[in-house]
Amino acid sequence: GAVVSQHPSWVICKSGTSVKIECRSLDFQATTMFWYRQFPKQSLMLMATSNEGSKATYEQGVEKDKFLINHASLTLSTLTVTSAHPEDSSFYICSAFPIQGRNTEAFFGQGTRLTVV
Amino acid sequence: KNEVEQSPQNLTAQEGEFITINCSYSVGISALHWLQQHPGGGIVSLFMLSSGKKKHGRLIATINIQEKHSSLHITASHPRDSAVYICAVRWGGSEKLVFGKGTKLTVNP
């Protein structure tokens, strides 16, 4: 089946530094990828929609200058958390649907657990 | 407001029991997904439904479009089924998913 690879699976960084998270679709192409955030004991919340070749669409309340998204190809989207602070510590996960056929299952990356110290 | 409600929030069962998790949504949808999230956080897609019923091994998912309700059933539950089960829906032609809060299932041996 289709696979989405997310890297790294966990990262610890110092406050004020930036962290890049990659999301790759390994065996399909995706014009759109989604980035979600999940705080402990809460549901997944959509942060932004990553669009290949164009600007990402951010959900209300998500700072686009803090969470930089780049979707440079049909198989790769990156999320960069800039000037990270402890409150950014969370579980970040991406998902994608194959281009062919809108009514397909969603495929998720493994997730990245970010801890900012 | 488009909402997704899941019940129960927590569920503990003995190995072998039949499990049912419910999901209700507020407006018409194009698709409903059942997902499984393990303690490490990784998410696996179990089913995508737009109507009727699907079965995969011991898992069965049903959806009633008129009642805006879906159920996930697990037959002959096993400790390895312990996870958080999440219902998520899509509206119209959008690929965005809106998630329920999840049901934490614990199956004891």
PDB file of N, CA and C in Angstrom, chain A residues 2-6 23-28 33 94-96 107-110:
ATOM      1  N   ALA A   2       0.178   2.376  -0.139  1.00  0.00           N
ATOM      2  CA  ALA A   2       0.879   3.660  -0.182  1.00  0.00           C
ATOM      3  C   ALA A   2       1.559   3.964   1.137  1.00  0.00           C
ATOM      4  N   VAL A   3       2.715   4.618   1.048  1.00  0.00           N
ATOM      5  CA  VAL A   3       3.495   4.910   2.243  1.00  0.00           C
ATOM      6  C   VAL A   3       3.872   6.378   2.267  1.00  0.00           C
ATOM      7  N   VAL A   4       3.729   6.967   3.450  1.00  0.00           N
ATOM      8  CA  VAL A   4       4.196   8.327   3.692  1.00  0.00           C
ATOM      9  C   VAL A   4       5.272   8.238   4.766  1.00  0.00           C
ATOM     10  N   SER A   5       6.435   8.757   4.449  1.00  0.00           N
ATOM     11  CA  SER A   5       7.565   8.699   5.371  1.00  0.00           C
ATOM     12  C   SER A   5       7.803  10.080   5.971  1.00  0.00           C
ATOM     13  N   GLN A   6       7.858  10.147   7.284  1.00  0.00           N
ATOM     14  CA  GLN A   6       8.079  11.420   7.976  1.00  0.00           C
ATOM     15  C   GLN A   6       9.356  11.305   8.797  1.00  0.00           C
ATOM     16  N   CYS A  23       8.205  15.352   5.085  1.00  0.00           N
ATOM     17  CA  CYS A  23       7.132  14.400   4.818  1.00  0.00           C
ATOM     18  C   CYS A  23       7.229  13.999   3.342  1.00  0.00           C
ATOM     19  N   ARG A  24       7.457  12.724   3.102  1.00  0.00           N
ATOM     20  CA  ARG A  24       7.610  12.224   1.741  1.00  0.00           C
ATOM     21  C   ARG A  24       6.590  11.152   1.418  1.00  0.00           C
ATOM     22  N   SER A  25       5.981  11.271   0.261  1.00  0.00           N
ATOM     23  CA  SER A  25       5.152  10.172  -0.229  1.00  0.00           C
ATOM     24  C   SER A  25       6.074   9.278  -1.058  1.00  0.00           C
ATOM     25  N   LEU A  26       6.192   8.022  -0.672  1.00  0.00           N
ATOM     26  CA  LEU A  26       7.224   7.165  -1.260  1.00  0.00           C
ATOM     27  C   LEU A  26       6.796   6.508  -2.564  1.00  0.00           C
ATOM     28  N   ASP A  27       5.532   6.228  -2.733  1.00  0.00           N
ATOM     29  CA  ASP A  27       5.123   5.501  -3.937  1.00  0.00           C
ATOM     30  C   ASP A  27       3.902   6.107  -4.603  1.00  0.00           C
ATOM     31  N   PHE A  28       3.647   7.366  -4.321  1.00  0.00           N
ATOM     32  CA  PHE A  28       2.574   8.055  -5.033  1.00  0.00           C
ATOM     33  C   PHE A  28       2.868   9.543  -5.022  1.00  0.00           C
ATOM     34  N   MET A  33      -0.564  18.106   0.667  1.00  0.00           N
ATOM     35  CA  MET A  33      -0.260  17.382   1.897  1.00  0.00           C
ATOM     36  C   MET A  33      -0.763  18.224   3.060  1.00  0.00           C
ATOM     37  N   CYS A  94       1.993  14.447   9.324  1.00  0.00           N
ATOM     38  CA  CYS A  94       1.543  14.859   8.002  1.00  0.00           C
ATOM     39  C   CYS A  94       0.676  13.762   7.389  1.00  0.00           C
ATOM     40  N   SER A  95      -0.123  14.147   6.426  1.00  0.00           N
ATOM     41  CA  SER A  95      -0.894  13.142   5.687  1.00  0.00           C
ATOM     42  C   SER A  95      -1.015  13.576   4.237  1.00  0.00           C
ATOM     43  N   ALA A  96      -1.350  12.619   3.398  1.00  0.00           N
ATOM     44  CA  ALA A  96      -1.496  12.900   1.978  1.00  0.00           C
ATOM     45  C   ALA A  96      -2.467  11.923   1.352  1.00  0.00           C
ATOM     46  N   PHE A 107      -3.262   8.681   3.970  1.00  0.00           N
ATOM     47  CA  PHE A 107      -2.027   8.038   4.401  1.00  0.00           C
ATOM     48  C   PHE A 107      -1.245   9.008   5.270  1.00  0.00           C
ATOM     49  N   PHE A 108      -0.775   8.495   6.397  1.00  0.00           N
ATOM     50  CA  PHE A 108      -0.132   9.343   7.388  1.00  0.00           C
ATOM     51  C   PHE A 108       1.337   9.006   7.541  1.00  0.00           C
ATOM     52  N   GLY A 109       2.116  10.036   7.821  1.00  0.00           N
ATOM     53  CA  GLY A 109       3.481   9.807   8.233  1.00  0.00           C
ATOM     54  C   GLY A 109       3.510   9.237   9.647  1.00  0.00           C
ATOM     55  N   GLN A 110       4.697   8.893  10.092  1.00  0.00           N
ATOM     56  CA  GLN A 110       4.844   8.279  11.413  1.00  0.00           C
ATOM     57  C   GLN A 110       4.724   9.297  12.540  1.00  0.00           C
TER      58      GLN A 110
END
